[in-house]
Short mmCIF file of C-alpha atoms and ligand atoms in Angstrom, two decimals:
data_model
loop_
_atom_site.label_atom_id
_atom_site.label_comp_id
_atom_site.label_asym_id
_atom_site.label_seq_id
_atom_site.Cartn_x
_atom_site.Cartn_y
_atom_site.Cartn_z
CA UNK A 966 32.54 -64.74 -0.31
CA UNK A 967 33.19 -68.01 0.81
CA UNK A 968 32.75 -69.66 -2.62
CA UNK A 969 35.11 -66.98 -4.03
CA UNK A 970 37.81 -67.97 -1.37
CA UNK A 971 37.14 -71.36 -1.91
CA UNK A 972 37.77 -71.59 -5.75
CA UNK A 973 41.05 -69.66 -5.21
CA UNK A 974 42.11 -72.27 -3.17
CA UNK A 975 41.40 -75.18 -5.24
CA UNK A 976 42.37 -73.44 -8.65
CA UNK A 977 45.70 -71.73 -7.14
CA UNK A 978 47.77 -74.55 -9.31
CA UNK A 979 46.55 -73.52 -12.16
CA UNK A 980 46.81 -70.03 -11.58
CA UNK A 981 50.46 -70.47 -11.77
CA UNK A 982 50.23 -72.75 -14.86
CA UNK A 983 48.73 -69.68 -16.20
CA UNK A 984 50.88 -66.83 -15.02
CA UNK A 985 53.69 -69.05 -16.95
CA UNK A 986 52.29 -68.77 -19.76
CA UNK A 987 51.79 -65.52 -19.63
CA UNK A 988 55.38 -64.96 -18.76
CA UNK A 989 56.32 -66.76 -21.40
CA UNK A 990 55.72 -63.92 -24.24
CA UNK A 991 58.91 -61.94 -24.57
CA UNK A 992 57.18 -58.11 -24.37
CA UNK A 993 60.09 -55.71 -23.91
CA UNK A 994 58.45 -52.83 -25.24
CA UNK A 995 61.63 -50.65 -25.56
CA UNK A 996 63.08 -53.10 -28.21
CA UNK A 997 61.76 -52.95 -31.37
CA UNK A 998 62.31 -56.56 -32.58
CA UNK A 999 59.58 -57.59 -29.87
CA UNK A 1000 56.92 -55.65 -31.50
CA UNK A 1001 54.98 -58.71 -32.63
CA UNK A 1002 56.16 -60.65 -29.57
CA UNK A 1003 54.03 -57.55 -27.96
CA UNK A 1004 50.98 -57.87 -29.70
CA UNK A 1005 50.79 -61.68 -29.63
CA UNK A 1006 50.80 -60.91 -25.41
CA UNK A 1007 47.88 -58.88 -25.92
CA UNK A 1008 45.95 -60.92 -27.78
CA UNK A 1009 46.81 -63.74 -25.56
CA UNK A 1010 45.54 -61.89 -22.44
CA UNK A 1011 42.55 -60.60 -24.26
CA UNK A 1012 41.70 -64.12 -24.95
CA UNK A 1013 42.38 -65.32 -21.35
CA UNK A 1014 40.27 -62.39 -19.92
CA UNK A 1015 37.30 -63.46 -22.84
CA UNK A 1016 37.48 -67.45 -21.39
CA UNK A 1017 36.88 -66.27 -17.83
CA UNK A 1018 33.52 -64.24 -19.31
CA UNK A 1019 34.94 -60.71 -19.52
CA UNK A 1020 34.37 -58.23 -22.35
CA UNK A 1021 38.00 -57.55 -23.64
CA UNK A 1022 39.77 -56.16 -27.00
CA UNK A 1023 42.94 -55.19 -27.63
CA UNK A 1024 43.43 -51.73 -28.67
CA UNK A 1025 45.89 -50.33 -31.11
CA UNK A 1026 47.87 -47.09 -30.26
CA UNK A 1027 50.52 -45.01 -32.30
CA UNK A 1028 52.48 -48.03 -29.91
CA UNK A 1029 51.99 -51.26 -28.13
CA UNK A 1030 48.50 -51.86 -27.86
CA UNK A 1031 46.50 -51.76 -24.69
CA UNK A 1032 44.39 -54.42 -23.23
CA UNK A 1033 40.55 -53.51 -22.24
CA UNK A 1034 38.79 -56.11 -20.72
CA UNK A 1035 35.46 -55.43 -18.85
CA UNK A 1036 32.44 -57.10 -17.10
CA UNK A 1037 28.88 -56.22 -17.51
CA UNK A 1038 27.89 -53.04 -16.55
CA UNK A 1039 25.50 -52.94 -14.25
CA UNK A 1040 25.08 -49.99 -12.41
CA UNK A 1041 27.73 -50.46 -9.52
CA UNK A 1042 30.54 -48.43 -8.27
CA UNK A 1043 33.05 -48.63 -11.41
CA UNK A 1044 36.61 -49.54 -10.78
CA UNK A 1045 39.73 -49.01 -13.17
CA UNK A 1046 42.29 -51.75 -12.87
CA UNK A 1047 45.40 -50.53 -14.31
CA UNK A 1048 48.38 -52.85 -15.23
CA UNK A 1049 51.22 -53.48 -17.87
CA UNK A 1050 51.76 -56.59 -19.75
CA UNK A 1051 55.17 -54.92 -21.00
CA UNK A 1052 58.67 -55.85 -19.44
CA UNK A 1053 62.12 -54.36 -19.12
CA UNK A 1054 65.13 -55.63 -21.30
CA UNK A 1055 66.42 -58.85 -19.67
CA UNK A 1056 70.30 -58.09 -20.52
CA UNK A 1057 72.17 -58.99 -19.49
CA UNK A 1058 71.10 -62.32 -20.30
CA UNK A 1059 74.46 -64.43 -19.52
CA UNK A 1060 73.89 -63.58 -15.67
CA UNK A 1061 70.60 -65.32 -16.03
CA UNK A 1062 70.58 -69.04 -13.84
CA UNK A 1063 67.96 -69.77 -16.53
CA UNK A 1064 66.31 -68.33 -19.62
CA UNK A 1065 64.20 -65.03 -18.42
CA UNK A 1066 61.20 -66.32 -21.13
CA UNK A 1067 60.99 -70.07 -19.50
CA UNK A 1068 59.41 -69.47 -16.80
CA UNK A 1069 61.29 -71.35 -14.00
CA UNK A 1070 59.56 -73.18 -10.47
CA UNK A 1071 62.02 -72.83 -7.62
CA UNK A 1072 60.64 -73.05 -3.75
CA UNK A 1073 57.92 -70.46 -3.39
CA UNK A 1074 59.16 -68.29 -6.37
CA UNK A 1075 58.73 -68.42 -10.11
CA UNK A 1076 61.59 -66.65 -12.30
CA UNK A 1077 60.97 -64.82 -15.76
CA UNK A 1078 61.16 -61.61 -16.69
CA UNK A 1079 57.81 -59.68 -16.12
CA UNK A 1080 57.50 -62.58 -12.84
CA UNK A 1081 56.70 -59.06 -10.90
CA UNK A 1082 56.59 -56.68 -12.84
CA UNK A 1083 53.84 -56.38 -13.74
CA UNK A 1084 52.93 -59.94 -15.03
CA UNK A 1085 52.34 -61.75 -11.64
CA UNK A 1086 50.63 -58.53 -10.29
CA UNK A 1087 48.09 -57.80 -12.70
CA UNK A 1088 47.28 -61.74 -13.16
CA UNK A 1089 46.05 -61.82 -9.43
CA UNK A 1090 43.66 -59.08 -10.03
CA UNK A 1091 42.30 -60.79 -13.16
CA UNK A 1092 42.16 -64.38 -11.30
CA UNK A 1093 40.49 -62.64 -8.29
CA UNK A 1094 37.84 -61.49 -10.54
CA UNK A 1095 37.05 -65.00 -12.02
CA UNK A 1096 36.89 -66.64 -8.62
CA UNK A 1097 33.61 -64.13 -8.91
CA UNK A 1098 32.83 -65.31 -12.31
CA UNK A 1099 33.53 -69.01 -12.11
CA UNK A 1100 31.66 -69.42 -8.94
CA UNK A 1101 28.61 -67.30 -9.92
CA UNK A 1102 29.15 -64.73 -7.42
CA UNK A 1103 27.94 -61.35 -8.02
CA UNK A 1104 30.83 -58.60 -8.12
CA UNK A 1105 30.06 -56.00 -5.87
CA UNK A 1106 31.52 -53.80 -8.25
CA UNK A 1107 31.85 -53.01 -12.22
CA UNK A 1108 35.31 -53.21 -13.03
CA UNK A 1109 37.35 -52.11 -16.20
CA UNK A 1110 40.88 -53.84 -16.59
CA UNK A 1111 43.33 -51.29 -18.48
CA UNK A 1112 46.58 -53.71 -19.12
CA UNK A 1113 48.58 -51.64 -21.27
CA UNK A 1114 51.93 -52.24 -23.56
CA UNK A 1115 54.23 -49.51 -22.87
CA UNK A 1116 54.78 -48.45 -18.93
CA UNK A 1117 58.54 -49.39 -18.51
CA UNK A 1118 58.68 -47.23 -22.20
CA UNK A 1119 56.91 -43.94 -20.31
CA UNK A 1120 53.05 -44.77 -21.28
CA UNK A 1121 53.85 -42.27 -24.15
CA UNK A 1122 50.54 -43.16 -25.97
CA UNK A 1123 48.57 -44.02 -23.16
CA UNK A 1124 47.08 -40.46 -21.94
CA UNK A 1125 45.42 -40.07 -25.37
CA UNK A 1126 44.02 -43.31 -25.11
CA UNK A 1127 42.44 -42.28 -21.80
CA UNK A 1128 41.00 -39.33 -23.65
CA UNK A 1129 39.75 -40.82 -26.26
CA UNK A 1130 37.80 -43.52 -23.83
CA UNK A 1131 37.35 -41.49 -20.20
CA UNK A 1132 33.58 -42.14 -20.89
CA UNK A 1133 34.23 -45.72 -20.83
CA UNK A 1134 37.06 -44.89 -17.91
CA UNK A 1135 35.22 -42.81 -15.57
CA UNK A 1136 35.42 -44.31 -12.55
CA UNK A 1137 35.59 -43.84 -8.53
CA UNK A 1138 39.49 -44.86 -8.00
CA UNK A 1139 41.99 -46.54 -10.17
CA UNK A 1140 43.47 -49.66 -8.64
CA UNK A 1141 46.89 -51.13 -9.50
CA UNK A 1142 49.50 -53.07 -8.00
CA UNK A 1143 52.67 -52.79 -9.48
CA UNK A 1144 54.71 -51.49 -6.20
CA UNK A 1145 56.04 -53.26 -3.42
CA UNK A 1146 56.01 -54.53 0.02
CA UNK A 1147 58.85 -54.77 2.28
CA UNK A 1148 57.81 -58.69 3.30
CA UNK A 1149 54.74 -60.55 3.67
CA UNK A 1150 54.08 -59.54 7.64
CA UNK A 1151 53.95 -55.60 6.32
CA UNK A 1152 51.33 -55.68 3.50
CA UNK A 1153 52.06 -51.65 2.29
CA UNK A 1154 49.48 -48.98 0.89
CA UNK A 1155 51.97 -47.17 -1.49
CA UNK A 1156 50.45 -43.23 -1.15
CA UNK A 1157 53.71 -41.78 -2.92
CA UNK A 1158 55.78 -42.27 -6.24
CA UNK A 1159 58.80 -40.57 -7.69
CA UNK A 1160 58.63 -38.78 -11.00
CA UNK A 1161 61.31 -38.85 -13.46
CA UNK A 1162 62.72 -36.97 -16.43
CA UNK A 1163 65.12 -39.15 -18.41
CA UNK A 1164 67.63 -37.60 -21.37
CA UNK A 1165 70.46 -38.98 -22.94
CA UNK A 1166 73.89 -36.58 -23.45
CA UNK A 1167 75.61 -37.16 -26.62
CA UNK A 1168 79.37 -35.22 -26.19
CA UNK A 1169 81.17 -35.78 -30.16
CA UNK A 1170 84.64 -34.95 -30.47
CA UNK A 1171 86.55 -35.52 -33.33
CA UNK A 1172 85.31 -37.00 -37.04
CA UNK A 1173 86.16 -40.18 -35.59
CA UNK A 1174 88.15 -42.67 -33.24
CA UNK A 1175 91.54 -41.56 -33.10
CA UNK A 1176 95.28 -42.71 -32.55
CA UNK A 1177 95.51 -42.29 -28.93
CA UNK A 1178 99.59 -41.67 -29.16
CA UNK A 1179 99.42 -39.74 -32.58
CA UNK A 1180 96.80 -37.32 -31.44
CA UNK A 1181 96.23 -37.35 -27.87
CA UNK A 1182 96.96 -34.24 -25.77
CA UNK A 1183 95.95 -32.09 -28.64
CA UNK A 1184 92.31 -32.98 -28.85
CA UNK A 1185 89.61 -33.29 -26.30
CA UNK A 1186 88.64 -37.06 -24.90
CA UNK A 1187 84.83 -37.18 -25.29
CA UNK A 1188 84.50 -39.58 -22.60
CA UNK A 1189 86.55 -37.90 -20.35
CA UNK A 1190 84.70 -34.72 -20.80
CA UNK A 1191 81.77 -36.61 -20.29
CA UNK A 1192 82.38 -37.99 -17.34
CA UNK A 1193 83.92 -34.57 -15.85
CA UNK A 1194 80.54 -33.09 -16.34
CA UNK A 1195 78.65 -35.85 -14.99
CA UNK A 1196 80.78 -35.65 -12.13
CA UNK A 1197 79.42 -32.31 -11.03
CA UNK A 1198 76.13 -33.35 -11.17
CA UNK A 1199 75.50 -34.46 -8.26
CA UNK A 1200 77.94 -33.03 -4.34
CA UNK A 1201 79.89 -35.92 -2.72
CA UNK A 1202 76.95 -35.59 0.02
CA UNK A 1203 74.87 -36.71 -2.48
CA UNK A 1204 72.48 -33.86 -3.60
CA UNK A 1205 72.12 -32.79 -7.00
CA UNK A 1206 73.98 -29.86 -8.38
CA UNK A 1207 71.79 -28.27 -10.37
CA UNK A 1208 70.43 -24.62 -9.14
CA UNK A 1209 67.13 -24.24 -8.31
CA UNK A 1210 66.69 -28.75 -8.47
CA UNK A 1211 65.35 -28.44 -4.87
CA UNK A 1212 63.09 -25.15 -5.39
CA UNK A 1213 59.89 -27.17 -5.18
CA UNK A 1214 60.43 -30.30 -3.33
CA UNK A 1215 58.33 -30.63 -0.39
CA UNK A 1216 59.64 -31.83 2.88
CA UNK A 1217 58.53 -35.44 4.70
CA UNK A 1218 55.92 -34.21 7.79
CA UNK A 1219 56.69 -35.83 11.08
CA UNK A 1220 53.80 -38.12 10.68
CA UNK A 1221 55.29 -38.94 7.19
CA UNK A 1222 58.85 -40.08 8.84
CA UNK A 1223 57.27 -41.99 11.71
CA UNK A 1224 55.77 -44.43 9.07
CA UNK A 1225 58.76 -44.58 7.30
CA UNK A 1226 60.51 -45.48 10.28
CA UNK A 1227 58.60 -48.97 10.61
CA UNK A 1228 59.44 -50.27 7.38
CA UNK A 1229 60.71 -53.37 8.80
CA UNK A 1230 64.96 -53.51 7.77
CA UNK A 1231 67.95 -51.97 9.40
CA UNK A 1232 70.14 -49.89 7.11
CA UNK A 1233 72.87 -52.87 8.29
CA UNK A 1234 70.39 -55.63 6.62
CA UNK A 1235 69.53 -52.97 3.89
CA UNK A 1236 73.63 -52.22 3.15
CA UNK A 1237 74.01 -56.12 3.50
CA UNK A 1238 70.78 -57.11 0.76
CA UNK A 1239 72.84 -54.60 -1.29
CA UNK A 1240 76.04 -55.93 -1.40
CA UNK A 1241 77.65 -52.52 -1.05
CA UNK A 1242 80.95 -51.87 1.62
CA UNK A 1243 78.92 -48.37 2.96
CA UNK A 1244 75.35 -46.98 2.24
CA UNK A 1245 75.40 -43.52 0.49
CA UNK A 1246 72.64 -40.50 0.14
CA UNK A 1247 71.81 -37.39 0.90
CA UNK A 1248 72.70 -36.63 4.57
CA UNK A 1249 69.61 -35.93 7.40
CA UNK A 1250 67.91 -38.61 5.59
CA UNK A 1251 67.26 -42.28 6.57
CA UNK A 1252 67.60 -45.11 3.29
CA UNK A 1253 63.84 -45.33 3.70
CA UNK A 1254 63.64 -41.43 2.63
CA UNK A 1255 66.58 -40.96 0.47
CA UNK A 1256 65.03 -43.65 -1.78
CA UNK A 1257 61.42 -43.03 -1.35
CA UNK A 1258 60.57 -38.88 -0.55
CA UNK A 1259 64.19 -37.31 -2.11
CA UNK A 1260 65.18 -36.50 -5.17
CA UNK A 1261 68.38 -38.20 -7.04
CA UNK A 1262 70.23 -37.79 -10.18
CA UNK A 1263 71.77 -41.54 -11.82
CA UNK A 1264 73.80 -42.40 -14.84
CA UNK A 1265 71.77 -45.29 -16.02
CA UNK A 1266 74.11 -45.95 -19.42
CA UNK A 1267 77.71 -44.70 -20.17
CA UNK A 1268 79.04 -45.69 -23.62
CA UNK A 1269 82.23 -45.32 -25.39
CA UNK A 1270 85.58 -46.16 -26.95
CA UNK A 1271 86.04 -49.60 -27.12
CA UNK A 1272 84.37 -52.22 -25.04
CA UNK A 1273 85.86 -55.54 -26.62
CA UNK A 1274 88.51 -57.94 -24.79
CA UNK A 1275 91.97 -56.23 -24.58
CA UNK A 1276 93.15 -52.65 -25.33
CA UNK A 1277 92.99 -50.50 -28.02
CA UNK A 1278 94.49 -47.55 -28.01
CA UNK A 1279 91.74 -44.82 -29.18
CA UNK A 1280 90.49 -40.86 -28.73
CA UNK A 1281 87.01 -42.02 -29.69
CA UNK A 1282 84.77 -39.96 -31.28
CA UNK A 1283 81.74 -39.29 -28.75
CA UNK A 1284 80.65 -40.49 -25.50
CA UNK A 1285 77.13 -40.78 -24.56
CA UNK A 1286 75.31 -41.30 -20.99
CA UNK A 1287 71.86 -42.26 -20.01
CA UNK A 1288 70.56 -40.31 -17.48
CA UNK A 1289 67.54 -40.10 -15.86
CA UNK A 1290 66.28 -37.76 -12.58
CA UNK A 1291 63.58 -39.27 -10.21
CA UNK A 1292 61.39 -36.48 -8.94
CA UNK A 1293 59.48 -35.73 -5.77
CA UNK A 1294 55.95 -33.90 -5.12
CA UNK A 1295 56.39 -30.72 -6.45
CA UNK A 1296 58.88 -30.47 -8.42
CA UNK A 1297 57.77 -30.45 -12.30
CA UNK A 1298 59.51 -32.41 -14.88
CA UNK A 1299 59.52 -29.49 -17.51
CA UNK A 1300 60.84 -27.07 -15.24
CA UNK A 1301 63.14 -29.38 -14.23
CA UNK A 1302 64.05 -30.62 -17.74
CA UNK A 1303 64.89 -26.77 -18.21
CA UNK A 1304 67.25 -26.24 -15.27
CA UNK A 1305 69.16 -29.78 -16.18
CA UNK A 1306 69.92 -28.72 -19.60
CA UNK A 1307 71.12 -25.34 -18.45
CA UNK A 1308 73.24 -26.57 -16.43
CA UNK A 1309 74.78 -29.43 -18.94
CA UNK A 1310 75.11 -26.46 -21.86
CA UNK A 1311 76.86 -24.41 -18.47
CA UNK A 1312 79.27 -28.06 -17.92
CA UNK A 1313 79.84 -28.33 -21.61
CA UNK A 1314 83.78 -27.34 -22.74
CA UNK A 1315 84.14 -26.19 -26.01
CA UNK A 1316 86.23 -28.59 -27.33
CA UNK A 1317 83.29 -30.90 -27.78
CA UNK A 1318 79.77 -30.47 -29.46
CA UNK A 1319 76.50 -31.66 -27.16
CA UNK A 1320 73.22 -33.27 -27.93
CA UNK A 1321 71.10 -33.82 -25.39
CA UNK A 1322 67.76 -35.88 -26.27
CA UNK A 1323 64.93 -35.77 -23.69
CA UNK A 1324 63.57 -38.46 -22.85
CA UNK A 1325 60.18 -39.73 -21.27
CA UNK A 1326 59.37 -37.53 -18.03
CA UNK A 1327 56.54 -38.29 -15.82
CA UNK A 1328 55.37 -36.45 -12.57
CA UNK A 1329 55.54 -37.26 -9.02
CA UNK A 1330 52.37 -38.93 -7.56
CA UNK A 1331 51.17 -38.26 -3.76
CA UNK A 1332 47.72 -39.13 -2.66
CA UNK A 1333 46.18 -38.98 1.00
CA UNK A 1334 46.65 -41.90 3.13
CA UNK A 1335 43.59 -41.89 5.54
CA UNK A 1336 41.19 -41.37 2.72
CA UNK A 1337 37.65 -43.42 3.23
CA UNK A 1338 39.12 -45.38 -0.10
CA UNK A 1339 42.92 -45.51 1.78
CA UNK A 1340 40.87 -46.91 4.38
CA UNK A 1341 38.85 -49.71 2.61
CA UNK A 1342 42.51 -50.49 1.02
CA UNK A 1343 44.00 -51.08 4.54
CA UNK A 1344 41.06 -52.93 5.79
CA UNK A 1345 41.72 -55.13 2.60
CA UNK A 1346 45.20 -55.89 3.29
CA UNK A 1347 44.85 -56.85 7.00
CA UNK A 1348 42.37 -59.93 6.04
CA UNK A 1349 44.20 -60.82 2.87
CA UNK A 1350 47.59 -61.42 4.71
CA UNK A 1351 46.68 -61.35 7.91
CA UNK A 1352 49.12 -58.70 9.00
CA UNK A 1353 48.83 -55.04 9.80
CA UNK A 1354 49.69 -52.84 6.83
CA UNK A 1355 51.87 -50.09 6.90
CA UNK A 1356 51.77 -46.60 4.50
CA UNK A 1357 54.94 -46.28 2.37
CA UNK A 1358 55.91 -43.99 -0.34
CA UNK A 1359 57.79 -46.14 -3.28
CA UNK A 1360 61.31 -44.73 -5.37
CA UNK A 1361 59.98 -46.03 -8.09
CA UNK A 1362 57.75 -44.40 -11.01
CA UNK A 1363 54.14 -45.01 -12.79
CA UNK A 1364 53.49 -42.45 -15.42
CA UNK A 1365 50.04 -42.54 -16.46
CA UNK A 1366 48.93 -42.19 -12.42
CA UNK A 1367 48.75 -38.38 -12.63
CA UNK A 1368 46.76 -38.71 -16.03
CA UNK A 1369 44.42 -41.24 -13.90
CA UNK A 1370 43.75 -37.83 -12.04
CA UNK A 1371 44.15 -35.14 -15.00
CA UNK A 1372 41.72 -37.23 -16.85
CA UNK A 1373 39.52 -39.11 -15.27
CA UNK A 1374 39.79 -37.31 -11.83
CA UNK A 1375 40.26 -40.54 -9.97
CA UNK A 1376 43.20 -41.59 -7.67
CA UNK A 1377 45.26 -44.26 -7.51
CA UNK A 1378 45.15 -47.31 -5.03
CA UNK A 1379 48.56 -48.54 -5.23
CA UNK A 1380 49.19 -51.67 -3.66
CA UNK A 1381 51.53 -53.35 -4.58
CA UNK A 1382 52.87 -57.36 -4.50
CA UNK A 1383 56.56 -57.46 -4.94
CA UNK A 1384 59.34 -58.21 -2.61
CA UNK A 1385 62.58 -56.06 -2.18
CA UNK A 1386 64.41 -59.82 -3.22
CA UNK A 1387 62.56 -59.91 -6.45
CA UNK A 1388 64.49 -58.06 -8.85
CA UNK A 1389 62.66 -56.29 -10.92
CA UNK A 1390 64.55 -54.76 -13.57
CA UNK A 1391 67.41 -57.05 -12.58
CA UNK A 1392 68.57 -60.51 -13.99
CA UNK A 1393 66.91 -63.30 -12.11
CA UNK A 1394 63.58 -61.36 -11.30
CA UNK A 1395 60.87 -63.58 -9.39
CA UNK A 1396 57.62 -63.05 -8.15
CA UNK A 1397 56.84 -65.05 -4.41
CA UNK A 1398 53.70 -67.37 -4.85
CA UNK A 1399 52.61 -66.33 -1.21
CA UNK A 1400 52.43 -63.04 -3.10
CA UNK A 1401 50.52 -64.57 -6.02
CA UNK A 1402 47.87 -66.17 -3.78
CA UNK A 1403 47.67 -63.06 -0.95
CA UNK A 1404 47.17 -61.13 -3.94
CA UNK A 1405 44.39 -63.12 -5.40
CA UNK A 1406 42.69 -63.01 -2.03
CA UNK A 1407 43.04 -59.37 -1.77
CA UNK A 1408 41.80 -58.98 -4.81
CA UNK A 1409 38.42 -61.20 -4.38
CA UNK A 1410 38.39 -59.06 -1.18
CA UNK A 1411 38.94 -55.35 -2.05
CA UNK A 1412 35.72 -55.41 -4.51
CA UNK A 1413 33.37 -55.92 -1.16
CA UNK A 1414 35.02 -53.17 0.88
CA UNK A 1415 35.05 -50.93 -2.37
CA UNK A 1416 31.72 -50.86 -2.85
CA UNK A 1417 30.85 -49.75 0.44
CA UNK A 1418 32.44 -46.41 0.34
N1 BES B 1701 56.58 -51.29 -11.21
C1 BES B 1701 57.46 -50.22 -11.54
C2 BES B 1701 57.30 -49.01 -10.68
C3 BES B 1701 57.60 -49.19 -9.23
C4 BES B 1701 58.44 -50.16 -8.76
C5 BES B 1701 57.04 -48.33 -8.35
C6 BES B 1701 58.69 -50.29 -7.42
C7 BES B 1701 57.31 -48.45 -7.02
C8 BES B 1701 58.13 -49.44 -6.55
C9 BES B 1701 57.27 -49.82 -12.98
O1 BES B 1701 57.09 -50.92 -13.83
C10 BES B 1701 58.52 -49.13 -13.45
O2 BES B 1701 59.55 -49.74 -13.42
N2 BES B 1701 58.40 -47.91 -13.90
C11 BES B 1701 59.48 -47.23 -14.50
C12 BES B 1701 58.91 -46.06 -15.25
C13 BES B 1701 59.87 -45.38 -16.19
C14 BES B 1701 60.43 -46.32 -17.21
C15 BES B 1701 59.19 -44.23 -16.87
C16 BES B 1701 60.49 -46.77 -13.47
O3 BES B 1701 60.13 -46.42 -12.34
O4 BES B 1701 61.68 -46.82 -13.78
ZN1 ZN B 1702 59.16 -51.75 -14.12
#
């Protein structure tokens, strides 16, 4: 183990050569000009996994295609590690402080899109395993990377994939980090993830924009209809206002809210981080919860009218909002998909026409957190970072992990590398070298307390 440790330490330089690189491919999966921007990231990390003696190819799907890359099998406990090589849009790109595809050094951090998520996470597993590798250190485990193209997209194509390999995939736990801890003293087992059911609400109006003088007052605002129906989507208390939304959502146990309660931050320093004048959510809930174990409702796009510099003076035609719904163990994102659109065709006046396209929808993921392999995980963190971890359930959402189960029948170790202050999603997203390198240890460390169990 020592020689593992060892080579981590002396190579950790070029580990973050190598992450640049890798953040250097522009791989938004959700915008089709990137699709060969896409598959030259694949083949890249294919290659990079081949160099350090792994078995890897890159896979094609009806979508992006997904990275396998593999060492020998040999008869040990098999281990999935899941990750995505894709990244969210990086509009809006003038409220960049430098280009989200050139990688950028600054203190401890290095900015790009995909720094986070997942880029930076999934590297540290793959740089953990050559330690093993490079040093001629038997793995106590056989492991199977799974880096696929299309997670921030849903992981649309990615369940058939697992069917059409799960003899290749069967394994004793899926591990991925692709979550978060609150700071480097609280290394965090993630046990919970929201679902989510996304749509988008098309209202149209008339033929097209109008004379807002000539005409309006005699014909319906599409945008204004819109956003009187959004409005009632969700009570002033926050909760959504849809019947029979909370039918199946399960309530946080007391042991469930104690651990909550040490995530390390102050809803002052929380409201503070977030720049807002008050906090808002559901009430009987603390920001920890109303983020992590409750439901919510969000307009994630609103479009139309006009949107250039100055007036114009317009009925427009149609209005359209993004929305999506992040779920909670057990609510179901069909039956939920059912009850929204009920209740937008009940919103609806007639004085406009509706579309409403669904969207990707993935369920809510809980798993028990003093499992032997929670356990192992735990015992992982503590010597990696030197800290006592804590059990948190994440807002956020990872479709294929309730396929991992469906499929393969194997749960999810989720633990995860970012930092609340890395904004993921956001402009200016970073991943914290301290994160880079803890994770590389953990890594080199979790295979040894895996194959134990
Ligand atoms: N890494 C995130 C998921 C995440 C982030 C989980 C933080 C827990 C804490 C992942 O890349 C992601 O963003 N997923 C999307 C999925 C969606 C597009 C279907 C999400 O949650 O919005
Ligand atoms: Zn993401």
């Amino acid at each position: 183990m020592n020689a593992v440790l060892d080579y981590i330490e002396r190579n950790k330089k070029r580990f973050v050569d190598e992450l640049c690189q890798y953040l250097r491919f522009p791989s938004v999966s959700a915008q089709p000009d990137h699709r060969a921007d896409m598959a030259a990231c694949a083949e890249w990390l294919a290659g990079h996994c081949r160099a350090l003696g792994l078995e890897a190819r890159v896979c094609p799907t009806a979508g992006h295609p997904v990275v396998v890359a593999g060492t020998r099998r040999a008869g040990r406990p098999h281990y999935v590690v899941y990750g995505h090589y894709d990244v969210q849009p990086a509009e809006p790109f003038e409220l960049w402080k430098s280009p989200p595809f050139e990688p950028r050094l600054e203190g401890r951090s290095v900015f790009a899109r995909g720094a986070c998520d997942n880029k930076g996470q999934n590297l540290a597993h793959i740089k953990a395993v050559e330690a093993y590798l490079k040093t001629n250190t038997e793995l106590p485990c056989d492991l199977t990377f799974v880096i696929e193209g299309e997670e921030e997209v849903g992981s649309g194509n990615l369940q058939a994939f697992l069917q059409a390999n799960r003899r290749e995939l069967a394994c004793r736990a899926v591990v991925i980090s692709d979550t978060g801890m609150p700071d480097l003293k609280h290394p965090a087992l993630t046990y919970a993830l929201r679902g989510i059911l996304a749509c988008e609400v098309t209202l149209r109006g008339p033929s097209r924009d109008l004379h807002s003088g000539i005409f309006g007052g005699s014909v319906d605002n599409p945008a204004m209809a819109l956003c009187q129906m959004l409005a009632q989507l969700r009570d002033k208390k926050g909760r959504v206002n849809i019947p029979g939304f909370y039918d199946d959502v399960a309530r946080l146990s007391a042991y469930e809210r104690a651990e909550a309660a040490r995530i390390p931050q102050t809803a002052a320093q929380y409201r503070k981080f977030l720049g807002v004048p008050r906090l808002f959510g559901e009430s009987g809930y603390t920001f920890v919860e109303r983020r992590s174990a409750r439901p919510t409702v969000e307009i994630n796009g609103l479009t139309s009218g006009y949107q250039g510099e100055g007036s114009k003076t317009i009925v427009p035609s149609s209005a359209t909002a993004k929305l999506t719904f992040r779920l909670v163990p057990n609510q179901d994102p069909e039956r939920v998909r059912k009850l929204v659109l009920r209740r937008l065709k009940e919103l609806c006046p007639p004085t406009v026409k509706m579309e409403v396209r669904a969207g990707h929808g993935a369920e809510p993921y809980i798993v028990s957190p003093t499992s032997p392999l929670a356990q192992a995980a735990l015992r992982t963190l503590r010597e990696a970072f030197g800290h006592e971890p804590i059990l948190m359930r994440e807002g956020g959402s990872i479709p294929i992990v309730t396929q991992f189960k469906k499929v393969l029948r194997a749960d999810s170790l989720l633990l995860g590398l970012s930092l609340p202050d890395d904004n993921a999603h956001s402009p200016n997203e970073k991943f914290s070298l301290d994160c880079f390198e803890g994770g590389i240890r953990m890594g080199a460390l979790l295979w040894r307390e895996l194959a134990k169990l």
